[in-house]
Short mmCIF file of C-alpha atoms and ligand atoms in Angstrom, two decimals:
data_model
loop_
_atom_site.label_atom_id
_atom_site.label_comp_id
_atom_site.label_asym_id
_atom_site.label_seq_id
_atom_site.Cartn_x
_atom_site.Cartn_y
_atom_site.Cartn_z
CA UNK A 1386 70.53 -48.44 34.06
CA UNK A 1387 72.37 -49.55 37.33
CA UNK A 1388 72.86 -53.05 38.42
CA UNK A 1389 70.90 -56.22 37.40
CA UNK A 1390 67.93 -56.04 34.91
CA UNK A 1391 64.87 -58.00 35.76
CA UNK A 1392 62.29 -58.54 33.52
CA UNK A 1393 58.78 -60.26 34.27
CA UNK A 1394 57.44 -61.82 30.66
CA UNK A 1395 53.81 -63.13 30.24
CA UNK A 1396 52.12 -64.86 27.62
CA UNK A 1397 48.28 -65.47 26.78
CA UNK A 1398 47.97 -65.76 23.08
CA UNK A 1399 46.20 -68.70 22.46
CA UNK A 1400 45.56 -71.72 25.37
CA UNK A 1401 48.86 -71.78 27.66
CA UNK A 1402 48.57 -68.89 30.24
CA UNK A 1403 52.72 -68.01 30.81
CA UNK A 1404 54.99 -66.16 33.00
CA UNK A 1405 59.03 -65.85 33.46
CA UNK A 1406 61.41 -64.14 34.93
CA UNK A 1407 64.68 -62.77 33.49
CA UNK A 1408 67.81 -61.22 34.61
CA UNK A 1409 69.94 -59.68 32.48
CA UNK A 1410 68.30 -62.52 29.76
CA UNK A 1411 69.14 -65.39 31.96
CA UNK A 1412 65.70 -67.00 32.74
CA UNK A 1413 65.08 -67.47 36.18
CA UNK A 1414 62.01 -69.40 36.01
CA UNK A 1415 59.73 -70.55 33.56
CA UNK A 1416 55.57 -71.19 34.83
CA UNK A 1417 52.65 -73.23 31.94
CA UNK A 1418 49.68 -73.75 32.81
CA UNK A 1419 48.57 -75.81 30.04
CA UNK A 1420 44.48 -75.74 29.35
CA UNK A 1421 42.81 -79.29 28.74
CA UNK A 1422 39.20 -77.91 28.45
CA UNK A 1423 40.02 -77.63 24.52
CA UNK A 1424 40.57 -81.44 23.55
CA UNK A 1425 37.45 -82.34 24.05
CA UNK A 1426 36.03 -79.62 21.41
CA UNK A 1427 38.56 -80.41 18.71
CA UNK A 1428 40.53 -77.13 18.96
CA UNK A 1429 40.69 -74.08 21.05
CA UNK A 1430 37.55 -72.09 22.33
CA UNK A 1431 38.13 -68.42 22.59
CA UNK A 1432 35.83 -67.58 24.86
CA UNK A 1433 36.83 -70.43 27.07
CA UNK A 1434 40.55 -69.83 26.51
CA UNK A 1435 40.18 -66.09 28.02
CA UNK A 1436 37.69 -67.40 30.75
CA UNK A 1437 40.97 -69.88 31.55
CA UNK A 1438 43.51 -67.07 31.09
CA UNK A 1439 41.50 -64.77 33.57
CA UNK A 1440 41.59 -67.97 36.30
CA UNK A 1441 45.45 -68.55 35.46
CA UNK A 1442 47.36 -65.52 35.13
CA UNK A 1443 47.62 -64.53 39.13
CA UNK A 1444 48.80 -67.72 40.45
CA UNK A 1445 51.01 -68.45 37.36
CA UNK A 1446 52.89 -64.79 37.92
CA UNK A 1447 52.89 -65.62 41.41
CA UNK A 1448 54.58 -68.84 41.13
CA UNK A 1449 57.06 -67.17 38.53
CA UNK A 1450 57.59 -64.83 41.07
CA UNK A 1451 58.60 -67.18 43.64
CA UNK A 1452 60.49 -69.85 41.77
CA UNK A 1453 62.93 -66.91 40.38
CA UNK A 1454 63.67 -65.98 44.13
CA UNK A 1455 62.63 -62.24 43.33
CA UNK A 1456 60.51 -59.36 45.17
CA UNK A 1457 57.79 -57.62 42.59
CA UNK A 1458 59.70 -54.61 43.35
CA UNK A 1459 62.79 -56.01 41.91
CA UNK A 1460 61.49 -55.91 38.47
CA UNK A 1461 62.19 -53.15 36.21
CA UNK A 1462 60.17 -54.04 33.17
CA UNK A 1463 57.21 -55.91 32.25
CA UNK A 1464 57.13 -57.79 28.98
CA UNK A 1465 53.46 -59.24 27.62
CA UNK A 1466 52.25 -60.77 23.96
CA UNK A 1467 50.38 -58.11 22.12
CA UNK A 1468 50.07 -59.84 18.79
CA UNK A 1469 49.13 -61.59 16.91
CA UNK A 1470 46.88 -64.83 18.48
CA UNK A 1471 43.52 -64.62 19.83
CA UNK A 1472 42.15 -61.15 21.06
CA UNK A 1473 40.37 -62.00 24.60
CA UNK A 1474 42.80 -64.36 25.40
CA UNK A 1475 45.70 -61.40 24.50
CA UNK A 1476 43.18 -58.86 26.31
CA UNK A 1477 43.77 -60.66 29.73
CA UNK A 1478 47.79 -60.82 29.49
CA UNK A 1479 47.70 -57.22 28.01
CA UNK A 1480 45.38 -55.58 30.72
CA UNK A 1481 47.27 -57.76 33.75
CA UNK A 1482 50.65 -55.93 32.29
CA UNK A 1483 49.64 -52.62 31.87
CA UNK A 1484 48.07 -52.82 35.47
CA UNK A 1485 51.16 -53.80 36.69
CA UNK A 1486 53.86 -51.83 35.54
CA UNK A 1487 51.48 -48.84 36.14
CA UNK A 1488 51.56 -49.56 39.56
CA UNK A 1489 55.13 -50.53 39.70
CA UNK A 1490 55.73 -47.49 37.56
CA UNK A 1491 58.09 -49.70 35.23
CA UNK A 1492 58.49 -49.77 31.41
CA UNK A 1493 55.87 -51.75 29.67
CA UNK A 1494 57.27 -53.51 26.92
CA UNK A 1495 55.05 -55.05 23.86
CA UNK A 1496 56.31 -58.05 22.18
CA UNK A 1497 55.20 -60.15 19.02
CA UNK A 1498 54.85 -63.35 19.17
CA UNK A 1499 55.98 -64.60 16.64
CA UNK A 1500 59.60 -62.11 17.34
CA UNK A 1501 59.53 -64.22 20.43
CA UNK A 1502 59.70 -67.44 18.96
CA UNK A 1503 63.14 -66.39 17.26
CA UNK A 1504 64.20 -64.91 19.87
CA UNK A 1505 63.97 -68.12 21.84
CA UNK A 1506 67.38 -69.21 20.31
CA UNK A 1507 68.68 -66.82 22.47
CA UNK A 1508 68.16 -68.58 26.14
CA UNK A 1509 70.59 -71.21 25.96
CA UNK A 1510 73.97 -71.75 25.20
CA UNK A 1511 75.92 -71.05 23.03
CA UNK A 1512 73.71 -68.74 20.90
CA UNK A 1513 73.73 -68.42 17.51
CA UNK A 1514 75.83 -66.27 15.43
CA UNK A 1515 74.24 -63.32 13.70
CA UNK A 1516 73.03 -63.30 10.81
CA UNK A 1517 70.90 -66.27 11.42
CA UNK A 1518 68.03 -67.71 9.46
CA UNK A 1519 65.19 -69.40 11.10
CA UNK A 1520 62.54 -71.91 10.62
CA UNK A 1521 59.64 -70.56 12.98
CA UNK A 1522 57.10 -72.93 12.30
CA UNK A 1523 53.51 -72.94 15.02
CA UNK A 1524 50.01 -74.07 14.66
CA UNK A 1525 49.42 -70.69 13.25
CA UNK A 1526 52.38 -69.25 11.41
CA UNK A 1527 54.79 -70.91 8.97
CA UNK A 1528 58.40 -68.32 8.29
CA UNK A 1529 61.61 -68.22 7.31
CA UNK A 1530 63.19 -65.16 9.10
CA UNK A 1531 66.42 -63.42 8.73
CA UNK A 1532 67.78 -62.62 12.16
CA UNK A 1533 70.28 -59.45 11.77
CA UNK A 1534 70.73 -58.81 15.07
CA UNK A 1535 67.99 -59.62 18.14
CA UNK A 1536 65.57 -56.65 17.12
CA UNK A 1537 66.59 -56.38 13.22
CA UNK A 1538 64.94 -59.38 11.81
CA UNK A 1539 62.88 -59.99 8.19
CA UNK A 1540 60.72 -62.38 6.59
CA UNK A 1541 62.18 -64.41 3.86
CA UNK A 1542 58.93 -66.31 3.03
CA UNK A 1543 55.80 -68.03 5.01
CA UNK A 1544 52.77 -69.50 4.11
CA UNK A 1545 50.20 -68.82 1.23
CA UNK A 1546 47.80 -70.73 3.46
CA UNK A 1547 48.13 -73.40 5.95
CA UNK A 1548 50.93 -73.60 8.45
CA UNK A 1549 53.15 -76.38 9.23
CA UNK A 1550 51.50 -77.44 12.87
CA UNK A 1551 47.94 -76.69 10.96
CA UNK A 1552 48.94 -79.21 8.48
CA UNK A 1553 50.14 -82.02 11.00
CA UNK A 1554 46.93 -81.58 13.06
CA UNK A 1555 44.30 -81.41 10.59
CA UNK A 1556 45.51 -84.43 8.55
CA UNK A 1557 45.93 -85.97 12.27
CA UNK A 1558 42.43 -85.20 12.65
CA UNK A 1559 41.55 -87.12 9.47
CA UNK A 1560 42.93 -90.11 11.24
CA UNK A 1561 40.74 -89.85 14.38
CA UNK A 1562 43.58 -88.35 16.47
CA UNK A 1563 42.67 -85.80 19.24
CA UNK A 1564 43.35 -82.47 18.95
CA UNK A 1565 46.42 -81.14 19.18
CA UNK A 1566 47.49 -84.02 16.81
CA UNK A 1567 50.88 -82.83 15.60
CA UNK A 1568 52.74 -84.70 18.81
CA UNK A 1569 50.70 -87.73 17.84
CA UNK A 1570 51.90 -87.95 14.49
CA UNK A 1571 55.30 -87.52 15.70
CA UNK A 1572 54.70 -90.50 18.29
CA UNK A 1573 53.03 -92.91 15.45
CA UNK A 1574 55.76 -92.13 12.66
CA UNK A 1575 58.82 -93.17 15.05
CA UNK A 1576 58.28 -96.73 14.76
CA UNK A 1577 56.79 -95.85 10.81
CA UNK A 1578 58.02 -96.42 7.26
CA UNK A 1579 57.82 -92.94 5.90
CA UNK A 1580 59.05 -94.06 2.24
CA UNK A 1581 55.76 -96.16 2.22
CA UNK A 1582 52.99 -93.88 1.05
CA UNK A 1583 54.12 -90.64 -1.06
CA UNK A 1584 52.60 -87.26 -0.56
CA UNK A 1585 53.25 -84.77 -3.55
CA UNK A 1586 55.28 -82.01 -2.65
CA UNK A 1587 53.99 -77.84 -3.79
CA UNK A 1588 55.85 -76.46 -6.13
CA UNK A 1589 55.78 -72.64 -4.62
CA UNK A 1590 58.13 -69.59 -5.78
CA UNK A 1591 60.70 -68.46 -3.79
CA UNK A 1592 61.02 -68.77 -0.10
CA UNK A 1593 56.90 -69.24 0.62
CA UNK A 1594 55.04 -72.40 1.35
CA UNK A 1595 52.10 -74.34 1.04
CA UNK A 1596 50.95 -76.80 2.76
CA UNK A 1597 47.13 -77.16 2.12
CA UNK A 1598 47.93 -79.25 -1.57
CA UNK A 1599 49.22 -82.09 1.28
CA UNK A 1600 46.03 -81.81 2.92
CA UNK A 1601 44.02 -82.65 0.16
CA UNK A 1602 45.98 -85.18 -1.16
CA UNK A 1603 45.85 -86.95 2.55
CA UNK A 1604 42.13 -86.72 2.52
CA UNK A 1605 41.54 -88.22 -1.00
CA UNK A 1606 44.41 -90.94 -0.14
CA UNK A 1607 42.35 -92.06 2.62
CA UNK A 1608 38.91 -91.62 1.23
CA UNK A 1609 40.08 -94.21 -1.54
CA UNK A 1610 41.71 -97.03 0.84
CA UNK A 1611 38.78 -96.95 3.27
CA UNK A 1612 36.71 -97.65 0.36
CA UNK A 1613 38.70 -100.61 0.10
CA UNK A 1614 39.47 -101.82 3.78
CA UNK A 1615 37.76 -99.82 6.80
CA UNK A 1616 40.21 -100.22 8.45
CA UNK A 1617 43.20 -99.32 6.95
CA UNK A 1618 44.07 -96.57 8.99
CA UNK A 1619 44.04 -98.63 12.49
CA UNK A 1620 46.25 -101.25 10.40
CA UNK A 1621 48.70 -98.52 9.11
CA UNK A 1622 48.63 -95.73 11.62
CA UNK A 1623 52.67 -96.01 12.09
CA UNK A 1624 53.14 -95.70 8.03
CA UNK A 1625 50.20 -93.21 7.21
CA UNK A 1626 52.11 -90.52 10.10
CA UNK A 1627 55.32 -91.26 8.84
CA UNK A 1628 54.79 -90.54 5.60
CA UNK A 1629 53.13 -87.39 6.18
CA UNK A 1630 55.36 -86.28 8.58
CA UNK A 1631 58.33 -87.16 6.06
CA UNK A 1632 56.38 -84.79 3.51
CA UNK A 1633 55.97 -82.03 6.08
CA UNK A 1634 59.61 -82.00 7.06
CA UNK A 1635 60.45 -82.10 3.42
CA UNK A 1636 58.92 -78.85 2.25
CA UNK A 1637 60.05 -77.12 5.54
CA UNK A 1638 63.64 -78.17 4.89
CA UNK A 1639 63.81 -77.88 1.40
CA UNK A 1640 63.06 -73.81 1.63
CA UNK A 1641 65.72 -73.87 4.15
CA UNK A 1642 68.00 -75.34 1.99
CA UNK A 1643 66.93 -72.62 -0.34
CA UNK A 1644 67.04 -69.24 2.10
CA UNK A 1645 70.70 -70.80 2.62
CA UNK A 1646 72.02 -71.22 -0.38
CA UNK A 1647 70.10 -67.65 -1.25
CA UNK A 1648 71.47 -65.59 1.77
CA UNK A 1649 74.76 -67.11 1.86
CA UNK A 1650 73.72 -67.76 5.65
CA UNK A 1651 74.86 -71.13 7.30
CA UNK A 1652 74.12 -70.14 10.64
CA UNK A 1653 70.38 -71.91 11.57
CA UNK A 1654 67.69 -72.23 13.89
CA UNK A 1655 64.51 -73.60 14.13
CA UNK A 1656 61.55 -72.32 16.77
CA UNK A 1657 57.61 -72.70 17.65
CA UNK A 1658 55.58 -75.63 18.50
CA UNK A 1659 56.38 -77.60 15.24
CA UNK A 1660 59.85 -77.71 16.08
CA UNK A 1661 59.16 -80.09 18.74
CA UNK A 1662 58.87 -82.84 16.29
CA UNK A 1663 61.27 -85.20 16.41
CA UNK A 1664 61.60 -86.36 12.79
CA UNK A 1665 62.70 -82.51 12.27
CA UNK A 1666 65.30 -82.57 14.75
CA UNK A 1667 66.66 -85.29 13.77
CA UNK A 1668 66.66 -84.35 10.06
CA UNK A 1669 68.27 -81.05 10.72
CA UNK A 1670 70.77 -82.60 12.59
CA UNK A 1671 71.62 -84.39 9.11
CA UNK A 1672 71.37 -81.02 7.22
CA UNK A 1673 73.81 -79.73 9.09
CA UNK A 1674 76.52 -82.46 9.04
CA UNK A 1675 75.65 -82.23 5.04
CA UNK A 1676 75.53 -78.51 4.16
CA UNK A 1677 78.07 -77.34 6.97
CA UNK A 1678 75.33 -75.33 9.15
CA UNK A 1679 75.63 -74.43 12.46
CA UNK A 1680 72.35 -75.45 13.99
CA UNK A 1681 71.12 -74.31 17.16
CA UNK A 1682 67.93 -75.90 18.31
CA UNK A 1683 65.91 -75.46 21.74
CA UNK A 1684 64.93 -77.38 24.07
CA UNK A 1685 61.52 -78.62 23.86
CA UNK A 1686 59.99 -75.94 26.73
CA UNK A 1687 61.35 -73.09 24.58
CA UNK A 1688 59.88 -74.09 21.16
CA UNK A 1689 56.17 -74.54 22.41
CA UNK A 1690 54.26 -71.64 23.37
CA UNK A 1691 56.03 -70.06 26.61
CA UNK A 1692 57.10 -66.80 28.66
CA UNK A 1693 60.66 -67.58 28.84
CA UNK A 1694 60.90 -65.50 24.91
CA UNK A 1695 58.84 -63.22 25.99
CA UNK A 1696 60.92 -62.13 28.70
CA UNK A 1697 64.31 -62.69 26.89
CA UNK A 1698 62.42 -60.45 24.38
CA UNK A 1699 61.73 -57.69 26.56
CA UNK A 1700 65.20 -57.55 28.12
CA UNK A 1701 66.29 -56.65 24.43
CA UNK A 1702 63.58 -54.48 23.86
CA UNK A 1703 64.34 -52.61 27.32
CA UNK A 1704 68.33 -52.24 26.71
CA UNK A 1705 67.91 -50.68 23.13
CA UNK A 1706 65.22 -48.38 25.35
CA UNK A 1707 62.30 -49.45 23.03
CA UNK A 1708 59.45 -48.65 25.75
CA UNK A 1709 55.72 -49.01 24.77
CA UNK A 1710 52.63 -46.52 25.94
CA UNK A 1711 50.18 -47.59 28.44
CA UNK A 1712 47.25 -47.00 26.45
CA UNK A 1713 48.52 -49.70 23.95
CA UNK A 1714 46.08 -52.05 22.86
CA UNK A 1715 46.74 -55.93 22.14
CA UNK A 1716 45.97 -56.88 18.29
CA UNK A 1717 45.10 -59.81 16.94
CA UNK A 1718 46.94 -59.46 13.83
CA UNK A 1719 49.78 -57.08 13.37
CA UNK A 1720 52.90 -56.98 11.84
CA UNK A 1721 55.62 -56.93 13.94
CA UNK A 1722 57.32 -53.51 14.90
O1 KG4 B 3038 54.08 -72.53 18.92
P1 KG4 B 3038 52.91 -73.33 19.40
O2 KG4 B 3038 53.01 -73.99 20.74
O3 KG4 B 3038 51.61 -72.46 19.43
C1 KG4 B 3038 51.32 -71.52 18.43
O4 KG4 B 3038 51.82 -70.38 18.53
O5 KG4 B 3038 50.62 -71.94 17.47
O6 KG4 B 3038 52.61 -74.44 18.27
C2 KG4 B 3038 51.55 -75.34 18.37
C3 KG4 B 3038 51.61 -76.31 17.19
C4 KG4 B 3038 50.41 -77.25 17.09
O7 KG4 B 3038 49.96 -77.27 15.75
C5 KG4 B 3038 51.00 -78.60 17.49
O8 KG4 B 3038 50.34 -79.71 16.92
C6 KG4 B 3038 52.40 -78.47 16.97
O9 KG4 B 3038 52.78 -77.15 17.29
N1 KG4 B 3038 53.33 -79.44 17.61
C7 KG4 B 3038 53.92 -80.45 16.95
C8 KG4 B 3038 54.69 -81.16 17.90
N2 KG4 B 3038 54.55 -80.54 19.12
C9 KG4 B 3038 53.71 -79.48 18.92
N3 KG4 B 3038 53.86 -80.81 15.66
C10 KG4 B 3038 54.58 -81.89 15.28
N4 KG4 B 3038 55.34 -82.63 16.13
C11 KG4 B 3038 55.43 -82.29 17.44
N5 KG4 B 3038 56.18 -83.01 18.27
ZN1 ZN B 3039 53.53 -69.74 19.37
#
């Protein structure tokens, strides 16, 4: 392929409707639109999250569009989530691509979601070394993948049952915090005591986790003290997230530790939603100074749901000439490929 490669990415998995623009994996621009409607229900609404998507998705390519500088017909590929997350809101990003690059008569290239997420270490500079190991952690998935080379990766370990971000916003819900509650928690436990309440920690084989054992023990924690004052958690709010957050970041970094020490790989990253949290950042920074790792962490509009890896992914996907059919169909569950 001749000259610059341009690459249109869009993303509709759960409740941010996404678009970005790449050339030659430099992102260009980078459009959320973010979708409130959800708080107010406790968590996300299919039906209204595709109802949202279908409103979204032409003004947010548009705008992507515009803010990279770019003509639709400068593209040469379109990238778009297939799997896994929700399967109308995927439906709407899925049928928008294929519309697209059938009328552009470009490659249409399927990414996974949760490939996207790793591959979101690769935007900024420098990048990570391969062989990398990383911590993908999101409201839905929990893994430690090794990262061979940007379209060679495997899964270490992940969850038996809850994720990380699932465990930081339902014990945030136990508190009264709105939904999602895993950047409240973070908020609260910065001015916390997190040695002041203590959370047992799984004890889980190999590289997998476990997170609902933490769940439990939060909700019988806080049955028993509100027994005794009602009001214990408005008193202790700081201490309670601390604590729990301390617990979270524990079990996430311990397996690291592990898939390390296991692998003989020091070169680490960390993606998804849950990587937002600063307690984790912070803590990894530490690991690394300790254990000798090479960290590589992204900024905050990278780790949350966004286009920007699903672009970057379909750049690699387009070099190595991995093209998908029209007549694919979006999945909400599928292993990645
Ligand atoms: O990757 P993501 O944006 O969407 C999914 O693919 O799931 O991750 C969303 C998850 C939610 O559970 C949210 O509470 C959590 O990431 N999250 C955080 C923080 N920011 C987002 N959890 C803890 N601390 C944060 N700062
Ligand atoms: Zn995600």
């Amino acid at each position: 392929m001749d000259g610059n490669i341009y690459i249109l990415g869009i993303e509709s998995s759960c409740d941010e409707t996404a678009a970005s623009i790449c050339k030659d994996g430099e992102i260009l621009s980078n459009v959320i639109a973010s979708q409130s409607i959800h708080a107010e229900y406790g968590g996300v609404v299919p039906e209204l999250a595709s109802r949202a998507h279908m409103q979204n998705i032409v003004p947010v390519v548009d705008k992507a569009i515009k803010e990279a500088g770019i003509e639709l017909s400068s593209l040469n590929g379109i990238a778009f989530t297939q799997s896994p997350g929700l399967i109308g809101a995927l439906l709407v990003g899925a049928g928008f691509a294929k519309s697209l690059a059938m009328s552009l008569k470009i490659p249409l290239l399927a990414v996974h979601h949760m490939q996207a997420h790793v591959l979101s270490n690769l935007i900024e500079d420098p990048i990570p070394s391969f062989p990398f190991l990383c911590l993908t952690i999101s409201g839905g998935h929990t893994q430690i993948v090794l990262c061979k080379s940007p379209l060679s990766m495997e899964i270490l370990g992940e969850t038996i049952d809850d994720a990380a971000g699932e465990a930081f916003d339902k014990t945030a819900k136990m508190l009264g915090l709105p939904y999602p509650g895993g950047p409240l928690v973070d908020e609260y436990a910065q001015h916390g005591d997190p040695s002041r309440f203590h959370y047992p920690e799984p004890q889980i084989d190999d590289l997998n986790f476990s997170f609902s054992g933490v769940k439990t023990s939060v909700l019988y924690f806080l049955q028993k003290q509100k027994k005794e004052d009602p009001d214990f958690v408005g008193k202790n709010m700081h201490d309670i997230c601390a604590s729990i957050q301390y617990t979270i970041i524990n079990i996430l970094l311990n397996k690291l530790k592990k898939a390390s020490v296991k692998t003989g790989v020091k070169n680490i990253c960390i993606a998804g939603g849950v990587a937002a949290n600063k307690g984790l950042r912070n803590a990894l920074q530490d690991h690394a100074k300790k254990y000798h790792w090479n960290i590589h962490i992204p900024s905050l509009q990278y780790c949350t749901d966004n286009a920007a890896m699903i672009s970057i992914t379909g750049y690699y996907k387009l070099i190595e000439g991995i093209e998908s059919p029209l007549n694919i169909s979006a999945s909400a569950r599928a292993t990645w490929h």
